[in-house]
Short mmCIF file of C-alpha atoms and ligand atoms in Angstrom, two decimals:
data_model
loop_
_atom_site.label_atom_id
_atom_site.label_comp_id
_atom_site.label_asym_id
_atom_site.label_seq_id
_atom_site.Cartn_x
_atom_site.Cartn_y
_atom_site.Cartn_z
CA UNK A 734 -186.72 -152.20 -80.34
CA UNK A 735 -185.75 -150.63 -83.51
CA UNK A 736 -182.03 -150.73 -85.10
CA UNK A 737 -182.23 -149.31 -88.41
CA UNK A 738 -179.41 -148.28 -90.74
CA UNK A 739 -179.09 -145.97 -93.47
CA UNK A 740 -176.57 -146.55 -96.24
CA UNK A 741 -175.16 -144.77 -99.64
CA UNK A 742 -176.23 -147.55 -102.22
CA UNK A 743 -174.53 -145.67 -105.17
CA UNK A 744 -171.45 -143.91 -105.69
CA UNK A 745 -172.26 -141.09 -102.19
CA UNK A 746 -174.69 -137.89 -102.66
CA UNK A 747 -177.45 -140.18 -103.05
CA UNK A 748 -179.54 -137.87 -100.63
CA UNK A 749 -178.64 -139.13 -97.09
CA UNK A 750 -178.71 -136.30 -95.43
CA UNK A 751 -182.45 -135.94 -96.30
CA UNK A 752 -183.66 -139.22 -95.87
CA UNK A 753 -181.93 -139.20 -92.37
CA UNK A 754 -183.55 -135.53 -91.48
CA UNK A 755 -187.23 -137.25 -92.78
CA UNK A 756 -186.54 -140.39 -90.60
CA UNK A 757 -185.25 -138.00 -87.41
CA UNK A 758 -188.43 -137.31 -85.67
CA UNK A 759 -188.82 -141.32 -84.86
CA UNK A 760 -185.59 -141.53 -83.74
CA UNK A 761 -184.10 -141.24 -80.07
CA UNK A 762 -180.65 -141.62 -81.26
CA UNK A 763 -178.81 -141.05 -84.64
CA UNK A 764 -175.55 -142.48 -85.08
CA UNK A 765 -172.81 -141.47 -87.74
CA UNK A 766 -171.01 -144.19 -87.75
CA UNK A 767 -167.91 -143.90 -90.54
CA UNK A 768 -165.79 -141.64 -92.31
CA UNK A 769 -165.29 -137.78 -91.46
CA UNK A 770 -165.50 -134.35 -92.57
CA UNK A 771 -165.54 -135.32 -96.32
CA UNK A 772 -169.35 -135.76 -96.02
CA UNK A 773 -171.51 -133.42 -97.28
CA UNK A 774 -175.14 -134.10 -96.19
CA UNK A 775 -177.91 -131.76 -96.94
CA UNK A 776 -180.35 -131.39 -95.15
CA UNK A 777 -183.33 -128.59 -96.10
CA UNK A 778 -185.69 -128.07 -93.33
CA UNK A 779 -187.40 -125.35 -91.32
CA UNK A 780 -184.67 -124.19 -90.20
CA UNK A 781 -183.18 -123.67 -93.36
CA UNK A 782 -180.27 -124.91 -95.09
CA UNK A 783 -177.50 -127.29 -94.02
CA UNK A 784 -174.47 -129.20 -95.71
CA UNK A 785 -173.43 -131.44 -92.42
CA UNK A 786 -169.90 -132.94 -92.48
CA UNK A 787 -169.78 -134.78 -89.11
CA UNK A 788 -172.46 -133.62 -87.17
CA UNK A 789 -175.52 -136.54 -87.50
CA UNK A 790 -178.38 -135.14 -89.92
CA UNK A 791 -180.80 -135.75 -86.92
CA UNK A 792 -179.29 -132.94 -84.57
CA UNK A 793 -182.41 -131.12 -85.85
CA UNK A 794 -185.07 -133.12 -83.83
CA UNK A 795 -184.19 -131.70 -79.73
CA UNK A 796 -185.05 -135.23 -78.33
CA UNK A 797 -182.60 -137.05 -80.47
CA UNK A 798 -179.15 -137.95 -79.59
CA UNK A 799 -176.84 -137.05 -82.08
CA UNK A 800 -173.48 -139.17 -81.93
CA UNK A 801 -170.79 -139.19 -83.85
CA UNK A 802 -169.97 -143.01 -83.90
CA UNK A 803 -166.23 -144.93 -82.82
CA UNK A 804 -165.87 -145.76 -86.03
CA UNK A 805 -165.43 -142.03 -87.23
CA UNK A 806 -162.37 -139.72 -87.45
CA UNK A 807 -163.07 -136.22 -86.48
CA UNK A 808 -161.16 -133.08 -87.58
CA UNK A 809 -161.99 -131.19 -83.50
CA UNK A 810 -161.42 -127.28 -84.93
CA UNK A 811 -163.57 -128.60 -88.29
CA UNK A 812 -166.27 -130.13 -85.52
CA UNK A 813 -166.39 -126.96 -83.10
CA UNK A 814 -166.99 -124.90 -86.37
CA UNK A 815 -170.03 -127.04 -87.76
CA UNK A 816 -170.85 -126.83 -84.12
CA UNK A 817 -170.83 -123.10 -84.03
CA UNK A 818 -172.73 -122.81 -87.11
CA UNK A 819 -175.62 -124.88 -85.98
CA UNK A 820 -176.13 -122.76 -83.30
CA UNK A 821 -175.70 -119.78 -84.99
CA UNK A 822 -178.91 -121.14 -86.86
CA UNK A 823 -180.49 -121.46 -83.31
CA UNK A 824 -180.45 -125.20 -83.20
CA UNK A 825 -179.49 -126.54 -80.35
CA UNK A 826 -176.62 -128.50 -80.15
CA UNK A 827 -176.74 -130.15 -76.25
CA UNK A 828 -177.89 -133.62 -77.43
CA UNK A 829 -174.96 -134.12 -79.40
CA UNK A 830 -172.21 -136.06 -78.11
CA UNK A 831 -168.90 -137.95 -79.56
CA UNK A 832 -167.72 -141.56 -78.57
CA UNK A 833 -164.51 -141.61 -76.55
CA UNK A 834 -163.16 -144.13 -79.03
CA UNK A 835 -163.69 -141.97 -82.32
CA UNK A 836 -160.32 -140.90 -83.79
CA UNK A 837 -158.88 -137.50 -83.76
CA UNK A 838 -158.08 -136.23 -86.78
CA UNK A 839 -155.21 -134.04 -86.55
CA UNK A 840 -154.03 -131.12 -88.79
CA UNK A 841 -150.88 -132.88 -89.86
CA UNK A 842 -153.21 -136.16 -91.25
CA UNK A 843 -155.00 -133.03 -93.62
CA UNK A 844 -151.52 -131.85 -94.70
CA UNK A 845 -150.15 -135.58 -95.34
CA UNK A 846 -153.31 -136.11 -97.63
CA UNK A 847 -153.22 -132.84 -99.57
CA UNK A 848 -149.23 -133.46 -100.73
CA UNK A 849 -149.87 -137.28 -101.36
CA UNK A 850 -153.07 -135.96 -103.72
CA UNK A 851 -150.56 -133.59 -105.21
CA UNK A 852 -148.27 -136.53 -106.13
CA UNK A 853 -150.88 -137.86 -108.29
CA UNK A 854 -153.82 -138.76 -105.94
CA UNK A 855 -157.48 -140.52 -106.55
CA UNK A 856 -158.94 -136.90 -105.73
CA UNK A 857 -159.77 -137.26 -102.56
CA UNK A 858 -161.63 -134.36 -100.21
CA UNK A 859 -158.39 -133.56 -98.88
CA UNK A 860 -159.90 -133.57 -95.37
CA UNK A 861 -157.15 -135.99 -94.21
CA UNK A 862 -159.58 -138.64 -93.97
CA UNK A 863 -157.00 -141.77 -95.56
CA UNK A 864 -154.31 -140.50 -93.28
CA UNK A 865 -156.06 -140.40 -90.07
CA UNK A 866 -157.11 -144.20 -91.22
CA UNK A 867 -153.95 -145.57 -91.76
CA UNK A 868 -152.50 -143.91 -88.46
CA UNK A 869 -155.50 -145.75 -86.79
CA UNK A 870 -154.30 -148.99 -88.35
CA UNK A 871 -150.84 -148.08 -86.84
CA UNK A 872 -152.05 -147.36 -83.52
CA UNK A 873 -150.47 -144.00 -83.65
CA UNK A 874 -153.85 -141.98 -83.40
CA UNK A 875 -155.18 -140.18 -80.49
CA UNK A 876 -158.92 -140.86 -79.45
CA UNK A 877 -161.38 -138.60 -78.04
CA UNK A 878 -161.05 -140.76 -74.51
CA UNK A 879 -157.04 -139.26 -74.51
CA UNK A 880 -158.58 -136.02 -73.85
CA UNK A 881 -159.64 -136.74 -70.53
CA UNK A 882 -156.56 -138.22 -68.91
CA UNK A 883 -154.01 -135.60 -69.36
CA UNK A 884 -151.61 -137.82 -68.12
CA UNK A 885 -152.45 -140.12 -70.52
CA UNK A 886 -152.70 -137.53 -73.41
CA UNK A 887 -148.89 -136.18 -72.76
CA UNK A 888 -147.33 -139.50 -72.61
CA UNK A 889 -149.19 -140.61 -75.90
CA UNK A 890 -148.70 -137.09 -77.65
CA UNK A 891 -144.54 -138.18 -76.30
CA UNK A 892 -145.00 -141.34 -77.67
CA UNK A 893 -146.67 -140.64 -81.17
CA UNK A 894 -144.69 -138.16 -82.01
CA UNK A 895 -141.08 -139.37 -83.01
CA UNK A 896 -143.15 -141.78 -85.79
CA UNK A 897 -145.23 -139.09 -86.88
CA UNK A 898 -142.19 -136.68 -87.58
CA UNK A 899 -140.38 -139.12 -89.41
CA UNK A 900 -143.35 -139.20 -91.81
CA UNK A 901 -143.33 -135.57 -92.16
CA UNK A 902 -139.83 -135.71 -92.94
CA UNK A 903 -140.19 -137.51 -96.04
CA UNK A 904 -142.74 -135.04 -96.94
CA UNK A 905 -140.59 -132.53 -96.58
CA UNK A 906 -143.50 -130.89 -94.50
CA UNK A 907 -142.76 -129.06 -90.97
CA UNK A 908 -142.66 -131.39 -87.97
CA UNK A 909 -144.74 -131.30 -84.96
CA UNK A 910 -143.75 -129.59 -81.79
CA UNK A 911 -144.68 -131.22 -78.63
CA UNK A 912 -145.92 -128.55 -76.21
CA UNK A 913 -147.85 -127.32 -79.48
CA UNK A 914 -149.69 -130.29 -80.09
CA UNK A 915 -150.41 -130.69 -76.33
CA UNK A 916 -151.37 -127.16 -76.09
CA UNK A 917 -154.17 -128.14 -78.70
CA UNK A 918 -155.00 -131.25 -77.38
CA UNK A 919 -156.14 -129.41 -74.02
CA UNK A 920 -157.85 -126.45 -76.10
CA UNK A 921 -160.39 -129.19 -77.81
CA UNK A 922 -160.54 -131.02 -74.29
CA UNK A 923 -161.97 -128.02 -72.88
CA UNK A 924 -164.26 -127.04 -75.25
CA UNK A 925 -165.40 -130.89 -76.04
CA UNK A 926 -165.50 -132.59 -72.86
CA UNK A 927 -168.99 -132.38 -71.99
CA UNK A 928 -169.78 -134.31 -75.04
CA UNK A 929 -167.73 -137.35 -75.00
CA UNK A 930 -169.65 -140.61 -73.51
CA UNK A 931 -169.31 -144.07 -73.96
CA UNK A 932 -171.12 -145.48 -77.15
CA UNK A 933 -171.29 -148.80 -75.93
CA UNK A 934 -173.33 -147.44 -72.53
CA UNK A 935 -175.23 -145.97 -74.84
CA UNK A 936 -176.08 -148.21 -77.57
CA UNK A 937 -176.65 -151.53 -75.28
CA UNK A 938 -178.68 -149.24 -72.84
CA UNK A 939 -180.76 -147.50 -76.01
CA UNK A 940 -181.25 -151.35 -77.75
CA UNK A 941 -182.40 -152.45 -73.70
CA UNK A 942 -185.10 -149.62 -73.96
CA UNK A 943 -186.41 -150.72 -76.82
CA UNK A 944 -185.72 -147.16 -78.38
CA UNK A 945 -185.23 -146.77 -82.16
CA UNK A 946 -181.88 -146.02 -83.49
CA UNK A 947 -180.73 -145.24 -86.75
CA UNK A 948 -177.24 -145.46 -88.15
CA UNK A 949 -176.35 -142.84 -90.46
CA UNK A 950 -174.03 -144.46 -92.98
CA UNK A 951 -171.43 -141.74 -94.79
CA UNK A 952 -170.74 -142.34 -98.82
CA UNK A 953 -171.43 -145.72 -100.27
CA UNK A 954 -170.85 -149.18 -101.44
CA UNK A 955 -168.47 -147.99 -104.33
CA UNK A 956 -166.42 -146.04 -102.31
CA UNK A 957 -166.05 -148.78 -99.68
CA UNK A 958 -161.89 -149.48 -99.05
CA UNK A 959 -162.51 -153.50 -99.36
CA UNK A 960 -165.43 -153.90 -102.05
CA UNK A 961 -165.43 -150.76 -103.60
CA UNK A 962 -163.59 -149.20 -106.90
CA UNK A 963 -159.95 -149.72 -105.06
CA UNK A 964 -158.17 -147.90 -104.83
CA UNK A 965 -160.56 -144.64 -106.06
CA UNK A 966 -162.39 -145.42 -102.50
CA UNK A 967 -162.40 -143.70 -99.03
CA UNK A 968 -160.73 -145.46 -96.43
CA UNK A 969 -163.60 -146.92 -94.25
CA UNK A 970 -166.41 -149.00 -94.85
CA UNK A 971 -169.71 -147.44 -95.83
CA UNK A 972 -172.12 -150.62 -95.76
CA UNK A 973 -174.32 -151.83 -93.24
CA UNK A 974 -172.69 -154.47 -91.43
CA UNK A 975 -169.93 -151.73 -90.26
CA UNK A 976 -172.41 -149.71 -87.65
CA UNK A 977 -173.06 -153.50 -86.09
CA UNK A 978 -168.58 -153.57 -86.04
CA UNK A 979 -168.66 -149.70 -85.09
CA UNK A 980 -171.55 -150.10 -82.92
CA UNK A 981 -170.18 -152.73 -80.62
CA UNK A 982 -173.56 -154.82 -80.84
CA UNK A 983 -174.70 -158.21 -82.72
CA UNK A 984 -175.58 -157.88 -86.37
CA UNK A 985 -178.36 -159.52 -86.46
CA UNK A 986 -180.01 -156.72 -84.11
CA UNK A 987 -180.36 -154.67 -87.01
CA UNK A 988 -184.01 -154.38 -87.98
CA UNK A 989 -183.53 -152.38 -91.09
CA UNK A 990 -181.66 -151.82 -93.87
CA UNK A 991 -182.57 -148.80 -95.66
CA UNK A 992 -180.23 -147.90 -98.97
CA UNK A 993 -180.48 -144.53 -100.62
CA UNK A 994 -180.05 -144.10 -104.26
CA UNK A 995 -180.48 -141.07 -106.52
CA UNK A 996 -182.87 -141.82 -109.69
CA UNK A 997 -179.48 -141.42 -111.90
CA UNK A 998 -176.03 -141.83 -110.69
CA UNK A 999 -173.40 -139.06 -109.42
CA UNK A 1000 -169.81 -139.69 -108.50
CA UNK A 1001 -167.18 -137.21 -107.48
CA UNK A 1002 -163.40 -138.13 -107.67
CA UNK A 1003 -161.84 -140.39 -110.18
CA UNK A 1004 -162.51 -143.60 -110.87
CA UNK A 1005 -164.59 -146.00 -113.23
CA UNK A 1006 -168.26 -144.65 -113.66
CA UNK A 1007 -170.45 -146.81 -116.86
CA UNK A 1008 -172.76 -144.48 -117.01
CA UNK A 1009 -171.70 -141.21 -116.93
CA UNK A 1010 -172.84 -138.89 -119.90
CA UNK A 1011 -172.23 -136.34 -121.61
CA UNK A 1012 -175.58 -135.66 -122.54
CA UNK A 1013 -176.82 -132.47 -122.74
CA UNK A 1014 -179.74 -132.85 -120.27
CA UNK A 1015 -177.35 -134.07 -117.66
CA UNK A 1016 -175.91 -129.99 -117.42
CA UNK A 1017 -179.63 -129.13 -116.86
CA UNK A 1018 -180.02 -131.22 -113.85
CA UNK A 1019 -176.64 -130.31 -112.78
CA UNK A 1020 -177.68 -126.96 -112.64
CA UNK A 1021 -175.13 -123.77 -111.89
CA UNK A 1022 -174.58 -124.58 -108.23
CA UNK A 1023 -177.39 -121.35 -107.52
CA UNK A 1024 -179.41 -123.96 -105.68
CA UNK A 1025 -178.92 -126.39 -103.14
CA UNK A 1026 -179.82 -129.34 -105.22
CA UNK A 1027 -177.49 -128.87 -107.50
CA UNK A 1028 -174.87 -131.17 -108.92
CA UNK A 1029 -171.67 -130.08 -107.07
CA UNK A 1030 -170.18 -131.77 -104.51
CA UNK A 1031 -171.25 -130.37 -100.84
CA UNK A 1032 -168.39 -130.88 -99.42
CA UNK A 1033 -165.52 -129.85 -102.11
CA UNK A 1034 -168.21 -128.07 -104.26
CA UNK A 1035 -166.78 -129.72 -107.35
CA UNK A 1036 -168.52 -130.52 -109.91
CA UNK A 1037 -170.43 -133.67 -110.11
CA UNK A 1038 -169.66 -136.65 -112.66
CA UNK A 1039 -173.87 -137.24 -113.94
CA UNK A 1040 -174.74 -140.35 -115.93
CA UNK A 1041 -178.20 -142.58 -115.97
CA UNK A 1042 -179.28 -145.03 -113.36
CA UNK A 1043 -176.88 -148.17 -113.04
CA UNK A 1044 -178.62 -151.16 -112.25
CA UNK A 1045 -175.74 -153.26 -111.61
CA UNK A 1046 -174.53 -150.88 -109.29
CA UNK A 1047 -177.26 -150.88 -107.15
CA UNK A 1048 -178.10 -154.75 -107.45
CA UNK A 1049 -174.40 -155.52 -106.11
CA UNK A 1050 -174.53 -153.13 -103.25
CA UNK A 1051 -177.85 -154.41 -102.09
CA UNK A 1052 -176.26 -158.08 -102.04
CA UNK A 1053 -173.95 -156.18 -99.92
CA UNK A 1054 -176.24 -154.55 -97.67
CA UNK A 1055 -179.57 -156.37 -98.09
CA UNK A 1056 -181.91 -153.44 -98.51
CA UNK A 1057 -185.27 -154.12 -96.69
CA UNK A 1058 -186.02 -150.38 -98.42
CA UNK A 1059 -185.03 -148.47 -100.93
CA UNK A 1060 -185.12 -144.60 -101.28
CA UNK A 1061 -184.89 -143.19 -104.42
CA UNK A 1062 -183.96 -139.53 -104.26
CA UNK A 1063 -184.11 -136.55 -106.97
CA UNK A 1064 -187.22 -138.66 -108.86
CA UNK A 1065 -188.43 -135.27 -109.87
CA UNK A 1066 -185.36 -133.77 -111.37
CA UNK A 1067 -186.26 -136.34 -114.18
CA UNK A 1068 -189.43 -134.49 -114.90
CA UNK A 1069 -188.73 -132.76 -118.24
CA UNK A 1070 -186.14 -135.73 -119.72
CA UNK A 1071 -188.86 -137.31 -123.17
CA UNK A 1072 -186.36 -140.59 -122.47
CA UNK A 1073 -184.77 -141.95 -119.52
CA UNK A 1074 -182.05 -144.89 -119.74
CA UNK A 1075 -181.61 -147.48 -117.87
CA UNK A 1076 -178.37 -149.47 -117.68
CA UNK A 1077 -179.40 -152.86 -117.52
CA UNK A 1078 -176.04 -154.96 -117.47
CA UNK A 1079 -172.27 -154.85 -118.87
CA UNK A 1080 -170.63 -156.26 -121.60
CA UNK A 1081 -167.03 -156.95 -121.38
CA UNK A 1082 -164.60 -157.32 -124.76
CA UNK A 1083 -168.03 -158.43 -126.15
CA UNK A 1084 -169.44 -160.56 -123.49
CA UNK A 1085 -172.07 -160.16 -121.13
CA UNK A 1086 -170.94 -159.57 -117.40
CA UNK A 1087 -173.24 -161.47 -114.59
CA UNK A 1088 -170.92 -159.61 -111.61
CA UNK A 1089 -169.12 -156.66 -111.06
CA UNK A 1090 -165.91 -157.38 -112.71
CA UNK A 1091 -161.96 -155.58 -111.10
CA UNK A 1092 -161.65 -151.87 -110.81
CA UNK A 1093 -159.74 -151.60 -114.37
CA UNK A 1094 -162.09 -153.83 -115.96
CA UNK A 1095 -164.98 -152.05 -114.83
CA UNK A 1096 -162.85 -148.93 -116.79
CA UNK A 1097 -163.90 -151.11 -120.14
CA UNK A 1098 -167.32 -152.05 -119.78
CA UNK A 1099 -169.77 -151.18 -122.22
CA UNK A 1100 -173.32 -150.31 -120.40
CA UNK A 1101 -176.11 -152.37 -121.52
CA UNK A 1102 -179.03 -149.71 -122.11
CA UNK A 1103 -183.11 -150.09 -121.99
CA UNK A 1104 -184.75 -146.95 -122.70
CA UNK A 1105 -188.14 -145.53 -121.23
CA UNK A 1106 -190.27 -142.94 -121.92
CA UNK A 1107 -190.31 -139.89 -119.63
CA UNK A 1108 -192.95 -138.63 -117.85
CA UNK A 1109 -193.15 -134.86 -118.40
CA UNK A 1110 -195.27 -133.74 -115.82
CA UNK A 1111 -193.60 -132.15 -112.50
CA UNK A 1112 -193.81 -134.88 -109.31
CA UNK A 1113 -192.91 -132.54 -107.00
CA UNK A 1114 -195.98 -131.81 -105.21
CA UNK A 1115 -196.97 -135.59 -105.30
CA UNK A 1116 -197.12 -137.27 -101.96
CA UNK A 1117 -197.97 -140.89 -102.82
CA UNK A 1118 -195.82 -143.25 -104.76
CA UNK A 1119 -199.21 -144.18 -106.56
CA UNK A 1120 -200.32 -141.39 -107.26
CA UNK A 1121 -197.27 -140.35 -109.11
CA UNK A 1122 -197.59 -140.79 -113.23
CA UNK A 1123 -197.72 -144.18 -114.49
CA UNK A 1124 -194.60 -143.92 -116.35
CA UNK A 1125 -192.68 -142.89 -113.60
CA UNK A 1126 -194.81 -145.69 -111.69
CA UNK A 1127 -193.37 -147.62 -114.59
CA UNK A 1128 -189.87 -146.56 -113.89
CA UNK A 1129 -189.27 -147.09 -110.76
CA UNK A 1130 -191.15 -150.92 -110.59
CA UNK A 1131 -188.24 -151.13 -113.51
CA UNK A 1132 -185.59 -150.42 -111.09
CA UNK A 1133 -186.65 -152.62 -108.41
CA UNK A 1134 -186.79 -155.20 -110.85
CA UNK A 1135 -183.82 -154.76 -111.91
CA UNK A 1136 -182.17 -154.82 -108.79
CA UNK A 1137 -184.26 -156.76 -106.28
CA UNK A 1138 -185.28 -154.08 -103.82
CA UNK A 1139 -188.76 -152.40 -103.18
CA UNK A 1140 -188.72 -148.68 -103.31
CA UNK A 1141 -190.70 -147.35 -100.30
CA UNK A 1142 -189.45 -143.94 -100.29
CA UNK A 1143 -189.78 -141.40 -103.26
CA UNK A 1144 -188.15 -138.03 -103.27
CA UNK A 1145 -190.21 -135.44 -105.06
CA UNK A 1146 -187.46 -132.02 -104.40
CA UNK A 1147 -184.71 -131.25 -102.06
CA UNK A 1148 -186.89 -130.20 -98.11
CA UNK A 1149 -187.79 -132.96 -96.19
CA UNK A 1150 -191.25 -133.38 -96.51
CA UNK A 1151 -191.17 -133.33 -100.37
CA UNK A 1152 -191.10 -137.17 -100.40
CA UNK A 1153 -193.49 -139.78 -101.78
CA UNK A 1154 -193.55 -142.83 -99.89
P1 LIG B 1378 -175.75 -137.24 -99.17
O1 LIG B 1378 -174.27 -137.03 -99.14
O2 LIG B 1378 -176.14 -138.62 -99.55
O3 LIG B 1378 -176.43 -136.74 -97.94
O4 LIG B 1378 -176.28 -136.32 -100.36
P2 LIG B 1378 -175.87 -134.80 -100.69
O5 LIG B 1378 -176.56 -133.92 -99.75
O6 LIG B 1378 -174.39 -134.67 -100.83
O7 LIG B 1378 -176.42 -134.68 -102.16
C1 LIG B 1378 -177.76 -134.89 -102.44
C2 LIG B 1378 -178.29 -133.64 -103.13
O8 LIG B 1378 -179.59 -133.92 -103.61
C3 LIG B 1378 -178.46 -132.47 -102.20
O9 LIG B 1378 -178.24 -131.30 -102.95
C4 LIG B 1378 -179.92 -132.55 -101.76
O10 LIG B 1378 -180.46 -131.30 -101.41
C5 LIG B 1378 -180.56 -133.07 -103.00
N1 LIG B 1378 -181.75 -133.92 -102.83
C6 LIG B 1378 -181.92 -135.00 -102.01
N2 LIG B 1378 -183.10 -135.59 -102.27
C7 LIG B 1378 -183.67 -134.86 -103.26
C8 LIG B 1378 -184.88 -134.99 -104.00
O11 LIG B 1378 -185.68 -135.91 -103.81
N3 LIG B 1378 -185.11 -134.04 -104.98
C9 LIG B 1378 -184.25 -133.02 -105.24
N4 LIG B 1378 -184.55 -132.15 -106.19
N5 LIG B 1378 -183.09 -132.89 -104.56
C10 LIG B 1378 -182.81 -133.80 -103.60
P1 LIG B 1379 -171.12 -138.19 -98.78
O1 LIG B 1379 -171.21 -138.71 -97.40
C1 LIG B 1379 -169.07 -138.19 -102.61
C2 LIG B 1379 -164.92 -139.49 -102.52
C3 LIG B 1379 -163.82 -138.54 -102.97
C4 LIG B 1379 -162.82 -139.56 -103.49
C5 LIG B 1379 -162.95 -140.72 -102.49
C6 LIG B 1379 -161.93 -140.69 -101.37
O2 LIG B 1379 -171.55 -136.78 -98.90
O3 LIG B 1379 -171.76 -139.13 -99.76
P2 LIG B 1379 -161.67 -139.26 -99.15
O4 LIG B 1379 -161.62 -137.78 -98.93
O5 LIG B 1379 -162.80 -139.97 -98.47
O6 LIG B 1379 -160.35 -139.92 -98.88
O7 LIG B 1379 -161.91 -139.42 -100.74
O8 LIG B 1379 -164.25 -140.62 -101.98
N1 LIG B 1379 -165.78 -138.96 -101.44
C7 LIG B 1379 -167.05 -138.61 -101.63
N2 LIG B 1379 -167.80 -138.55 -102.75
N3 LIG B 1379 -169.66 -137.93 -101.40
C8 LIG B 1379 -168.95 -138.05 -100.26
O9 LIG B 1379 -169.54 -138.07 -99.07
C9 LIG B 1379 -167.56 -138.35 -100.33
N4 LIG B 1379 -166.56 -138.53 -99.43
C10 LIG B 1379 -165.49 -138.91 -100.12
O10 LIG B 1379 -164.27 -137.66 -103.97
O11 LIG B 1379 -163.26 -140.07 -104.74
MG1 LIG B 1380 -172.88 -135.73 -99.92
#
């Protein structure tokens, strides 16, 4: 038996999506198992070019289930589009399914989060992902198991709605209709019906088999509602031990930890970030959004914050997580830099920090910096960590020094098989 799960270990866009398509064709089932449409996971394959929000990056391997996890909220008309696309692509979407006790995220949740964001917001996706959260924690959400009790669906819909309109009041947004809401209720039941199953089935049956299952986590550590950068955070929690509290099995059947970070750092939103830079060579690797590797966010297609690889960072999300692996993505868009910095620790109003300090403190920090020398020679065809050039060898033993994790996995470019492991 095999429980593996894949986490953000930076600020999200670390390269999940990739890592998760490269891991696929060992997997029986992939599991999303947080958060919602605001992901953006790429995945470059043969059959071309995807930014996933809530479909699992291993719908591309036919004898994988792909299911989107009870710990999710899912947008249906956003879903049934993604859906739609994939097949348009001629990928076959029949082996993906959705837990009945996922959250439905409901047009009004999108609308709430776009006119709190306008009030002065943490720049959030806008995807209604915090809304559909905090309706969960009010019990005033429907879940994808509502859908197939109509009886059950009308007399929640009757329920929900009186609260739900009284928040739209204050909002001065337009309140929800009842045969409306119902109406669309039934439209997503018919089209998504097939697909709903119970997880836990599933996931004790799978773990029974001995099959291997990987968790695919959404964002990261620093974004995570309880230890991230509160409040610049999503609403879930991106870290490991949530697919064993989403999963509905023991945590200690997890076999593997596997945390994703990119070989600099990348946030979008606001929010303290150390690192980030203004240097000039940061615009080159950000690129002009032409390519699909580029720095701008796949989901929002904003711009990327860039700044050099944060050690403390990743050393406090792997005490989170426990990495038993580390994957360091976008190695070779560090090629042409002469000299690479490393932030090696904080100093606070003078003094050396040993933790991560509070969200505004973190604001103040001054990065500690080492510097290397660059490499200058491309990677990207490279297939073996050791084979790749000894400063970049040099690098990345610097890194899991630094934050007590051993890098297995090496990404050379943006397709899945450009990886050195
Ligand atoms: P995710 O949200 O963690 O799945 O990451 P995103 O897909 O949002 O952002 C990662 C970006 O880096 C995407 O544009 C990927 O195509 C790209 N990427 C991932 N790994 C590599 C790599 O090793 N090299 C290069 N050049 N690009 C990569
Ligand atoms: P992946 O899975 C990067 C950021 C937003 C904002 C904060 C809260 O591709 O790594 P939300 O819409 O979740 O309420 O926004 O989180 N954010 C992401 N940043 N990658 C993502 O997903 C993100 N999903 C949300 O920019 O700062
Ligand atoms: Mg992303």
């Amino acid at each position: 038996m095999s429980v593996t799960v894949l986490v953000g270990s930076q600020w999200g866009d670390e390269g999940k999506g990739k890592m998760i398509d490269y891991l696929a064709p060992d997997m029986d089932l992939v599991v999303r198992f947080q958060g919602g449409d605001n992901a953006g996971h790429t995945v470059i394959n043969d059959n071309g070019v995807f930014k996933l929000h809530l479909i699992p990056s291993g719908v591309f391997e036919e004898d994988c289930i792909s299911l989107i996890g009870t710990g999710t909220v899912v947008n249906p008309s956003v879903l049934l589009e993604e859906i739609q696309s994939i097949e348009d692509a001629g990928v076959s979407t029949d082996n993906l399914k959705i837990s009945s006790r996922a959250q439905i995220l409901m047009p009004f949740h999108q609308e709430l989060d776009a006119l709190m964001e306008e009030q002065g917001g943490i720049g959030t996706t806008k995807r209604g992902i915090g809304i559909c959260y905090a309706f969960k924690d009010l019990r005033k959400n429907l879940r994808f198991e509502d859908l197939l009790d109509e009886e059950e669906l009308v007399k929640k819909i009757k329920e929900f709605l009186p609260v739900i309109n009284s928040f739209l009041r204050v909002y001065e947004a337009p309140e929800l209709d009842e045969d409306e809401v119902i109406k669309i209720c039934l439209d997503w039941r018919d089209k998504l019906k097939d697909r709903i199953v119970n997880q836990h089935e599933l996931i004790h049956d799978y773990i029974k088999k001995d099959k291997n299952i990987l968790f695919e986590g959404q964002l990261a550590a620093m974004k995570d509602i309880d230890l991230g950068i509160y409040p610049y955070v999503t609403s879930s929690n991106p870290i490991a031990a949530y697919a064993a509290v989403s999963g509905g099995f023991p945590a200690k059947d997890i076999d593997e930890v596997i945390g994703v970070a990119k070989a600099f750092s990348s946030a979008v939103g606001a929010g303290p970030f150390p690192t980030e830079s203004d240097d000039e060579q940061f615009n080159i690797i950000r690129g002009d959004g032409q390519n699909p590797d580029d720095e701008f966010g796949a989901r929002t297609g904003r711009s990327r914050r860039l700044g050099w690889f944060d050690a403390p960072i990743v050393k406090y999300t792997n005490e989170i997580n426990g990495y038993d692996a580390l994957a360091l993505c976008k190695l070779d868009k560090l090629d042409e830099l002469d000299k690479i910095k490393i932030c090696t620790g904080y100093t606070l109003d003078g003094k050396e920090l040993s933790t991560i300090p509070t969200t505004s403190e973190l604001e103040r920090v001054e990065p500690i910096y080492e510097e290397m020398p660059g490499w200058l020679e491309s990677t990207t065809k490279i297939r073996s960590i050791e084979d790749l050039p000894q400063k970049a060898q040099d690098y990345i033993r610097r890194i899991e020094e630094l934050t007590d994790t051993k890098i297995k996995y090496v990404g050379v470019g943006p397709s899945r098989d450009e990886m050195a492991t």
